[in-house]
Amino acid sequence: MAHHVRWGILGAAKFAREHMGRAIHAGERGALVALATSSTEKAAPFAAYAPGLKVHLSYDDLLADPEIDAVYIPLPNHLHVEWSKKALHAGKHVLVEKPLAMEATQFDDVIAARDSSGKLAAEAYMVVHHPQWAKAKTLYEEGAIGTIKRVSVAFSYDNRADTSNIRNNPETGGGAIPDIGVYAYGTVRFVTGEEPSDILSTCIERENGVDVWSHVTARFPSFHYSSVVSMRMAPFQEVVFHGDGGVMRLTAPFNAGVYGEASVEVQDTSLEVTRWRFPAINHYVKQVEAFNASVLDGVAYPCPLEFSKGTQKMIDMIWAADRA
């Protein structure tokens, strides 16, 4: 049995260069060994922290490399399904950036390719690998806030000046909801285990064909949900779970260590607050290590494609409600 996973990356994306490439190389039981890019200049920053990096001049060449076990795909959103299927058909395990697809039904072909290949395929949904979210889920399941009544989520940043950013381009699957709405919606599903029954309201602002601000309310079986997601507001992020026995608040829930220190706070009915802190934890590394363990040991992966498809279903419901 192999003792480590040999990783390749399709494309020299900035996020891969600054975050995921480093996490792949730092994660236990894995190593970044190859990159596919037509520019040797773009490969240089990767080689700086992954000495001996092999550079392939095309994505197909990397997929044909027998010394690659798994590929990370940080390509523009509209290319995720195509290259995930190609990688699986080439016999590689796949970790693909979110969102994997633009519609929930598009997950089905990737799931079928995963099953027929016997390889692991997953969306890079790093937050569920962070102990902050594991603690929140445990506290919720233990009844720390009693019966849940309300959940509110806010996640924003401002990239209006970065006009060339793929998130500002409708042709590449841009928009705030595909980019960060997956966190505002999926994490609530992760903690509560519930799926939305109805989208109650949508208010979405668009620029150049992409959503840049949205306020969404929804009904889940046990609670009312409200969220604001934007890439035209000052940076902010917070998640609040409100029950009849307490309030649970997550700080830095989505960019732990960048936006601020991750923590979970529970305020009980006497207004006493208990806080759990999670400093200096890299959820990208945790994600890679969970992936490696699943590949090498066969343990269940914490965030399967079926879960990610559920988040896309909620996004599809939001789009449909907004068109109605």
CSV table of N, CA and C in Angstrom, one decimal, residues 62-193:
chain,number,residue,atom,x,y,z
A,62,LEU,N,-0.6,16.1,-17.6
A,62,LEU,CA,-0.6,15.8,-16.2
A,62,LEU,C,-1.5,14.6,-15.9
A,63,LEU,N,-2.7,14.6,-16.4
A,63,LEU,CA,-3.6,13.4,-16.2
A,63,LEU,C,-3.0,12.1,-16.7
A,64,ALA,N,-2.2,12.2,-17.7
A,64,ALA,CA,-1.6,10.9,-18.2
A,64,ALA,C,-0.3,10.5,-17.5
A,65,ASP,N,0.1,11.3,-16.5
A,65,ASP,CA,1.3,11.0,-15.7
A,65,ASP,C,1.0,9.9,-14.7
A,66,PRO,N,1.7,8.7,-14.9
A,66,PRO,CA,1.4,7.6,-13.9
A,66,PRO,C,1.9,7.8,-12.5
A,67,GLU,N,2.7,8.9,-12.3
A,67,GLU,CA,3.2,9.1,-11.0
A,67,GLU,C,2.4,10.1,-10.2
A,68,ILE,N,1.2,10.4,-10.7
A,68,ILE,CA,0.3,11.3,-10.0
A,68,ILE,C,-0.9,10.5,-9.5
A,69,ASP,N,-1.2,10.6,-8.3
A,69,ASP,CA,-2.3,9.8,-7.7
A,69,ASP,C,-3.6,10.7,-7.6
A,70,ALA,N,-3.5,12.0,-7.3
A,70,ALA,CA,-4.6,12.8,-7.1
A,70,ALA,C,-4.4,14.2,-7.7
A,71,VAL,N,-5.5,14.8,-8.2
A,71,VAL,CA,-5.4,16.1,-8.7
A,71,VAL,C,-6.3,17.1,-8.0
A,72,TYR,N,-5.8,18.3,-7.9
A,72,TYR,CA,-6.6,19.4,-7.3
A,72,TYR,C,-6.9,20.3,-8.5
A,73,ILE,N,-8.2,20.7,-8.6
A,73,ILE,CA,-8.7,21.5,-9.7
A,73,ILE,C,-9.2,22.8,-9.3
A,74,PRO,N,-8.4,23.9,-9.5
A,74,PRO,CA,-8.8,25.3,-9.1
A,74,PRO,C,-9.2,26.1,-10.3
A,75,LEU,N,-9.7,25.4,-11.4
A,75,LEU,CA,-10.0,26.1,-12.6
A,75,LEU,C,-11.3,27.0,-12.5
A,76,PRO,N,-11.6,27.9,-13.4
A,76,PRO,CA,-12.9,28.6,-13.3
A,76,PRO,C,-14.1,27.7,-13.2
A,77,ASN,N,-15.1,28.2,-12.5
A,77,ASN,CA,-16.2,27.3,-12.1
A,77,ASN,C,-16.8,26.5,-13.3
A,78,HIS,N,-16.9,27.1,-14.4
A,78,HIS,CA,-17.6,26.5,-15.5
A,78,HIS,C,-16.8,25.3,-16.1
A,79,LEU,N,-15.6,25.1,-15.7
A,79,LEU,CA,-14.8,24.0,-16.2
A,79,LEU,C,-14.6,22.8,-15.2
A,80,HIS,N,-15.3,23.0,-14.0
A,80,HIS,CA,-15.0,22.0,-12.9
A,80,HIS,C,-15.6,20.6,-13.3
A,81,VAL,N,-16.8,20.6,-13.8
A,81,VAL,CA,-17.4,19.3,-14.1
A,81,VAL,C,-16.6,18.5,-15.2
A,82,GLU,N,-16.2,19.2,-16.3
A,82,GLU,CA,-15.5,18.7,-17.4
A,82,GLU,C,-14.2,18.0,-16.9
A,83,TRP,N,-13.4,18.8,-16.2
A,83,TRP,CA,-12.1,18.3,-15.8
A,83,TRP,C,-12.1,17.3,-14.7
A,84,SER,N,-13.1,17.4,-13.8
A,84,SER,CA,-13.3,16.4,-12.8
A,84,SER,C,-13.5,15.0,-13.4
A,85,LYS,N,-14.4,15.0,-14.4
A,85,LYS,CA,-14.7,13.7,-15.1
A,85,LYS,C,-13.5,13.2,-15.8
A,86,LYS,N,-12.8,14.1,-16.5
A,86,LYS,CA,-11.6,13.7,-17.2
A,86,LYS,C,-10.5,13.1,-16.3
A,87,ALA,N,-10.4,13.7,-15.1
A,87,ALA,CA,-9.4,13.2,-14.1
A,87,ALA,C,-9.8,11.9,-13.6
A,88,LEU,N,-11.1,11.7,-13.3
A,88,LEU,CA,-11.5,10.4,-12.8
A,88,LEU,C,-11.4,9.3,-13.8
A,89,HIS,N,-11.7,9.6,-15.1
A,89,HIS,CA,-11.6,8.7,-16.2
A,89,HIS,C,-10.1,8.3,-16.4
A,90,ALA,N,-9.2,9.2,-16.0
A,90,ALA,CA,-7.7,9.0,-16.1
A,90,ALA,C,-7.2,8.2,-14.9
A,91,GLY,N,-8.1,7.9,-14.0
A,91,GLY,CA,-7.7,7.1,-12.8
A,91,GLY,C,-7.1,7.9,-11.7
A,92,LYS,N,-7.4,9.2,-11.6
A,92,LYS,CA,-6.9,10.0,-10.5
A,92,LYS,C,-8.0,10.3,-9.5
A,93,HIS,N,-7.6,10.4,-8.3
A,93,HIS,CA,-8.5,11.0,-7.2
A,93,HIS,C,-8.7,12.5,-7.5
A,94,VAL,N,-9.8,13.1,-7.1
A,94,VAL,CA,-10.1,14.5,-7.5
A,94,VAL,C,-10.6,15.3,-6.3
A,95,LEU,N,-9.9,16.4,-6.1
A,95,LEU,CA,-10.4,17.4,-5.2
A,95,LEU,C,-10.6,18.7,-6.0
A,96,VAL,N,-11.9,19.1,-6.2
A,96,VAL,CA,-12.2,20.2,-7.1
A,96,VAL,C,-12.7,21.4,-6.3
A,97,GLU,N,-12.4,22.6,-6.7
A,97,GLU,CA,-12.8,23.8,-6.0
A,97,GLU,C,-14.4,23.9,-6.1
A,98,LYS,N,-14.9,24.6,-5.1
A,98,LYS,CA,-16.3,24.8,-5.1
A,98,LYS,C,-16.6,26.1,-5.9
A,99,PRO,N,-17.8,26.2,-6.5
A,99,PRO,CA,-18.8,25.1,-6.6
A,99,PRO,C,-18.4,24.1,-7.7
A,100,LEU,N,-18.6,22.8,-7.5
A,100,LEU,CA,-18.3,21.8,-8.5
A,100,LEU,C,-19.1,22.1,-9.8
A,101,ALA,N,-20.3,22.5,-9.6
A,101,ALA,CA,-21.2,22.6,-10.8
A,101,ALA,C,-22.1,23.8,-10.6
A,102,MET,N,-22.7,24.2,-11.7
A,102,MET,CA,-23.6,25.3,-11.8
A,102,MET,C,-25.0,24.9,-11.5
A,103,GLU,N,-25.3,23.6,-11.6
A,103,GLU,CA,-26.7,23.1,-11.3
A,103,GLU,C,-26.5,21.8,-10.6
A,104,ALA,N,-27.4,21.4,-9.7
A,104,ALA,CA,-27.3,20.2,-8.9
A,104,ALA,C,-27.3,19.0,-9.8
A,105,THR,N,-28.0,18.9,-10.9
A,105,THR,CA,-28.1,17.7,-11.7
A,105,THR,C,-26.7,17.5,-12.3
A,106,GLN,N,-25.9,18.5,-12.5
A,106,GLN,CA,-24.5,18.3,-13.1
A,106,GLN,C,-23.6,17.5,-12.1
A,107,PHE,N,-24.0,17.3,-10.9
A,107,PHE,CA,-23.2,16.5,-10.0
A,107,PHE,C,-23.3,15.0,-10.4
A,108,ASP,N,-24.4,14.7,-11.0
A,108,ASP,CA,-24.7,13.2,-11.2
A,108,ASP,C,-23.6,12.6,-12.1
A,109,ASP,N,-23.2,13.2,-13.1
A,109,ASP,CA,-22.2,12.6,-14.0
A,109,ASP,C,-20.9,12.4,-13.2
A,110,VAL,N,-20.5,13.4,-12.4
A,110,VAL,CA,-19.3,13.3,-11.6
A,110,VAL,C,-19.4,12.2,-10.6
A,111,ILE,N,-20.5,12.1,-9.9
A,111,ILE,CA,-20.8,11.0,-9.0
A,111,ILE,C,-20.7,9.6,-9.7
A,112,ALA,N,-21.3,9.5,-10.9
A,112,ALA,CA,-21.2,8.3,-11.6
A,112,ALA,C,-19.8,7.9,-12.0
A,113,ALA,N,-19.0,9.0,-12.4
A,113,ALA,CA,-17.6,8.7,-12.8
A,113,ALA,C,-16.8,8.3,-11.5
A,114,ARG,N,-17.1,8.9,-10.4
A,114,ARG,CA,-16.4,8.5,-9.1
A,114,ARG,C,-16.7,7.1,-8.8
A,115,ASP,N,-18.0,6.7,-8.9
A,115,ASP,CA,-18.3,5.3,-8.6
A,115,ASP,C,-17.8,4.3,-9.5
A,116,SER,N,-17.8,4.6,-10.8
A,116,SER,CA,-17.2,3.6,-11.8
A,116,SER,C,-15.7,3.5,-11.7
A,117,SER,N,-15.0,4.6,-11.4
A,117,SER,CA,-13.6,4.6,-11.3
A,117,SER,C,-13.1,4.0,-10.0
A,118,GLY,N,-13.9,4.1,-8.9
A,118,GLY,CA,-13.4,3.6,-7.6
A,118,GLY,C,-12.5,4.6,-7.0
A,119,LYS,N,-12.5,5.8,-7.5
A,119,LYS,CA,-11.6,6.9,-6.9
A,119,LYS,C,-12.4,7.8,-6.1
A,120,LEU,N,-11.7,8.6,-5.2
A,120,LEU,CA,-12.3,9.6,-4.4
A,120,LEU,C,-12.5,10.9,-5.2
A,121,ALA,N,-13.7,11.5,-5.1
A,121,ALA,CA,-13.9,12.8,-5.7
A,121,ALA,C,-14.6,13.6,-4.7
A,122,ALA,N,-14.2,14.8,-4.5
A,122,ALA,CA,-14.8,15.7,-3.5
A,122,ALA,C,-14.7,17.1,-3.9
A,123,GLU,N,-15.6,17.9,-3.4
A,123,GLU,CA,-15.6,19.4,-3.5
A,123,GLU,C,-14.7,19.9,-2.4
A,124,ALA,N,-13.9,20.9,-2.7
A,124,ALA,CA,-13.0,21.5,-1.7
A,124,ALA,C,-13.7,22.4,-0.8
A,125,TYR,N,-14.5,21.8,0.1
A,125,TYR,CA,-15.3,22.5,1.1
A,125,TYR,C,-14.6,22.5,2.5
A,126,MET,N,-13.6,23.3,2.6
A,126,MET,CA,-12.6,23.2,3.7
A,126,MET,C,-13.2,23.4,5.1
A,127,VAL,N,-14.3,24.2,5.2
A,127,VAL,CA,-14.7,24.6,6.5
A,127,VAL,C,-15.2,23.5,7.4
A,128,VAL,N,-15.8,22.4,6.8
A,128,VAL,CA,-16.3,21.3,7.6
A,128,VAL,C,-15.1,20.5,8.2
A,129,HIS,N,-13.9,20.7,7.7
A,129,HIS,CA,-12.7,20.1,8.3
A,129,HIS,C,-12.1,20.8,9.5
A,130,HIS,N,-12.6,22.0,9.7
A,130,HIS,CA,-12.1,22.9,10.8
A,130,HIS,C,-12.8,22.5,12.1
A,131,PRO,N,-12.0,22.3,13.2
A,131,PRO,CA,-12.6,21.9,14.5
A,131,PRO,C,-13.7,22.9,15.0
A,132,GLN,N,-13.6,24.2,14.6
A,132,GLN,CA,-14.7,25.1,14.9
A,132,GLN,C,-16.0,24.6,14.5
A,133,TRP,N,-16.1,24.1,13.3
A,133,TRP,CA,-17.4,23.7,12.8
A,133,TRP,C,-17.8,22.3,13.4
A,134,ALA,N,-16.8,21.5,13.7
A,134,ALA,CA,-17.1,20.2,14.3
A,134,ALA,C,-17.6,20.4,15.7
A,135,LYS,N,-17.1,21.4,16.4
A,135,LYS,CA,-17.5,21.7,17.8
A,135,LYS,C,-19.0,22.3,17.7
A,136,ALA,N,-19.2,23.2,16.7
A,136,ALA,CA,-20.6,23.7,16.6
A,136,ALA,C,-21.6,22.6,16.4
A,137,LYS,N,-21.3,21.7,15.5
A,137,LYS,CA,-22.2,20.6,15.2
A,137,LYS,C,-22.4,19.8,16.5
A,138,THR,N,-21.4,19.5,17.2
A,138,THR,CA,-21.5,18.7,18.4
A,138,THR,C,-22.4,19.4,19.5
A,139,LEU,N,-22.1,20.7,19.7
A,139,LEU,CA,-22.9,21.5,20.6
A,139,LEU,C,-24.4,21.5,20.2
A,140,TYR,N,-24.6,21.7,19.0
A,140,TYR,CA,-26.0,21.7,18.5
A,140,TYR,C,-26.7,20.4,18.8
A,141,GLU,N,-26.0,19.3,18.4
A,141,GLU,CA,-26.6,18.0,18.6
A,141,GLU,C,-26.8,17.6,20.0
A,142,GLU,N,-26.0,18.2,20.9
A,142,GLU,CA,-26.1,18.0,22.4
A,142,GLU,C,-27.2,18.8,23.0
A,143,GLY,N,-27.8,19.7,22.2
A,143,GLY,CA,-28.8,20.6,22.8
A,143,GLY,C,-28.4,21.8,23.5
A,144,ALA,N,-27.2,22.3,23.1
A,144,ALA,CA,-26.6,23.5,23.9
A,144,ALA,C,-27.5,24.7,23.7
A,145,ILE,N,-28.3,24.8,22.7
A,145,ILE,CA,-29.1,26.0,22.5
A,145,ILE,C,-30.6,25.6,22.5
A,146,GLY,N,-30.9,24.5,23.0
A,146,GLY,CA,-32.3,24.0,23.1
A,146,GLY,C,-32.9,23.8,21.7
A,147,THR,N,-34.2,24.1,21.6
A,147,THR,CA,-34.8,23.9,20.3
A,147,THR,C,-34.5,25.1,19.4
A,148,ILE,N,-34.0,24.9,18.2
A,148,ILE,CA,-33.6,25.9,17.3
A,148,ILE,C,-34.8,26.7,16.7
A,149,LYS,N,-34.6,28.0,16.6
A,149,LYS,CA,-35.7,28.8,16.1
A,149,LYS,C,-35.3,29.6,14.9
A,150,ARG,N,-34.0,30.0,14.9
A,150,ARG,CA,-33.5,31.0,13.9
A,150,ARG,C,-32.0,30.8,13.6
A,151,VAL,N,-31.6,31.0,12.3
A,151,VAL,CA,-30.2,31.0,11.9
A,151,VAL,C,-30.0,32.2,11.0
A,152,SER,N,-29.0,33.0,11.3
A,152,SER,CA,-28.6,34.1,10.5
A,152,SER,C,-27.2,34.0,10.1
A,153,VAL,N,-26.9,34.3,8.8
A,153,VAL,CA,-25.5,34.3,8.3
A,153,VAL,C,-25.2,35.5,7.5
A,154,ALA,N,-24.0,36.0,7.7
A,154,ALA,CA,-23.5,37.1,6.9
A,154,ALA,C,-22.1,36.8,6.4
A,155,PHE,N,-21.8,37.0,5.2
A,155,PHE,CA,-20.5,36.8,4.6
A,155,PHE,C,-20.3,37.8,3.5
A,156,SER,N,-19.3,38.7,3.6
A,156,SER,CA,-19.0,39.7,2.6
A,156,SER,C,-17.6,40.0,2.5
A,157,TYR,N,-17.2,40.5,1.3
A,157,TYR,CA,-16.0,41.1,1.0
A,157,TYR,C,-16.2,42.0,-0.2
A,158,ASP,N,-15.2,42.7,-0.6
A,158,ASP,CA,-15.3,43.7,-1.7
A,158,ASP,C,-14.3,43.5,-2.8
A,159,ASN,N,-14.7,43.0,-4.0
A,159,ASN,CA,-13.7,42.9,-5.1
A,159,ASN,C,-14.1,43.7,-6.3
A,160,ARG,N,-14.8,44.8,-6.1
A,160,ARG,CA,-15.3,45.6,-7.2
A,160,ARG,C,-14.1,46.1,-8.0
A,161,ALA,N,-13.0,46.4,-7.4
A,161,ALA,CA,-11.8,47.0,-8.1
A,161,ALA,C,-11.1,45.9,-9.0
A,162,ASP,N,-11.3,44.7,-8.7
A,162,ASP,CA,-10.6,43.6,-9.4
A,162,ASP,C,-11.5,43.2,-10.6
A,163,THR,N,-11.6,44.0,-11.6
A,163,THR,CA,-12.5,43.8,-12.7
A,163,THR,C,-12.2,42.5,-13.5
A,164,SER,N,-10.9,42.0,-13.5
A,164,SER,CA,-10.6,40.9,-14.3
A,164,SER,C,-10.8,39.6,-13.5
A,165,ASN,N,-11.2,39.7,-12.2
A,165,ASN,CA,-11.5,38.5,-11.4
A,165,ASN,C,-12.6,37.7,-12.0
A,166,ILE,N,-12.4,36.3,-12.0
A,166,ILE,CA,-13.4,35.4,-12.6
A,166,ILE,C,-14.7,35.5,-11.9
A,167,ARG,N,-14.7,35.9,-10.6
A,167,ARG,CA,-15.9,36.1,-9.9
A,167,ARG,C,-16.8,37.2,-10.4
A,168,ASN,N,-16.2,38.1,-11.1
A,168,ASN,CA,-17.0,39.2,-11.7
A,168,ASN,C,-17.4,39.0,-13.2
A,169,ASN,N,-17.2,37.7,-13.6
A,169,ASN,CA,-17.4,37.4,-15.0
A,169,ASN,C,-18.5,36.3,-15.1
A,170,PRO,N,-19.6,36.6,-15.8
A,170,PRO,CA,-20.7,35.6,-15.9
A,170,PRO,C,-20.3,34.4,-16.8
A,171,GLU,N,-19.3,34.6,-17.7
A,171,GLU,CA,-18.9,33.5,-18.6
A,171,GLU,C,-18.1,32.4,-17.9
A,172,THR,N,-17.6,32.7,-16.7
A,172,THR,CA,-16.8,31.8,-16.0
A,172,THR,C,-17.5,31.3,-14.7
A,173,GLY,N,-18.8,31.5,-14.7
A,173,GLY,CA,-19.6,31.0,-13.5
A,173,GLY,C,-19.4,31.9,-12.3
A,174,GLY,N,-19.2,33.2,-12.5
A,174,GLY,CA,-19.0,34.2,-11.4
A,174,GLY,C,-20.2,34.5,-10.6
A,175,GLY,N,-20.0,35.3,-9.6
A,175,GLY,CA,-21.1,35.7,-8.7
A,175,GLY,C,-20.8,35.4,-7.3
A,176,ALA,N,-21.4,36.2,-6.4
A,176,ALA,CA,-21.1,36.0,-4.9
A,176,ALA,C,-21.7,34.7,-4.4
A,177,ILE,N,-22.9,34.4,-4.9
A,177,ILE,CA,-23.6,33.1,-4.4
A,177,ILE,C,-22.8,31.9,-4.8
A,178,PRO,N,-22.3,31.7,-6.0
A,178,PRO,CA,-21.5,30.5,-6.3
A,178,PRO,C,-20.2,30.5,-5.6
A,179,ASP,N,-19.6,31.7,-5.3
A,179,ASP,CA,-18.3,31.8,-4.7
A,179,ASP,C,-18.4,31.6,-3.2
A,180,ILE,N,-19.3,32.4,-2.5
A,180,ILE,CA,-19.3,32.3,-1.0
A,180,ILE,C,-20.7,31.9,-0.5
A,181,GLY,N,-21.8,31.9,-1.3
A,181,GLY,CA,-23.1,31.5,-0.9
A,181,GLY,C,-23.0,30.0,-0.4
A,182,VAL,N,-22.1,29.2,-1.1
A,182,VAL,CA,-22.0,27.8,-0.7
A,182,VAL,C,-21.7,27.7,0.8
A,183,TYR,N,-20.9,28.6,1.3
A,183,TYR,CA,-20.6,28.6,2.8
A,183,TYR,C,-21.8,29.0,3.6
A,184,ALA,N,-22.4,30.1,3.2
A,184,ALA,CA,-23.6,30.6,3.9
A,184,ALA,C,-24.7,29.6,4.0
A,185,TYR,N,-24.9,28.7,3.0
A,185,TYR,CA,-25.9,27.8,2.9
A,185,TYR,C,-25.5,26.4,3.5
A,186,GLY,N,-24.3,25.9,3.0
A,186,GLY,CA,-23.9,24.6,3.3
A,186,GLY,C,-23.5,24.3,4.7
A,187,THR,N,-22.9,25.3,5.4
A,187,THR,CA,-22.5,25.1,6.8
A,187,THR,C,-23.7,24.9,7.7
A,188,VAL,N,-24.8,25.7,7.4
A,188,VAL,CA,-26.0,25.5,8.2
A,188,VAL,C,-26.6,24.1,8.0
A,189,ARG,N,-26.6,23.6,6.8
A,189,ARG,CA,-27.0,22.3,6.5
A,189,ARG,C,-26.1,21.3,7.3
A,190,PHE,N,-24.8,21.5,7.3
A,190,PHE,CA,-23.9,20.6,8.0
A,190,PHE,C,-24.2,20.5,9.5
A,191,VAL,N,-24.4,21.7,10.1
A,191,VAL,CA,-24.6,21.7,11.6
A,191,VAL,C,-26.0,21.1,12.0
A,192,THR,N,-27.0,21.5,11.3
A,192,THR,CA,-28.4,21.1,11.6
A,192,THR,C,-28.8,19.7,11.0
A,193,GLY,N,-28.2,19.4,9.9
A,193,GLY,CA,-28.6,18.1,9.2
A,193,GLY,C,-30.0,18.3,8.5
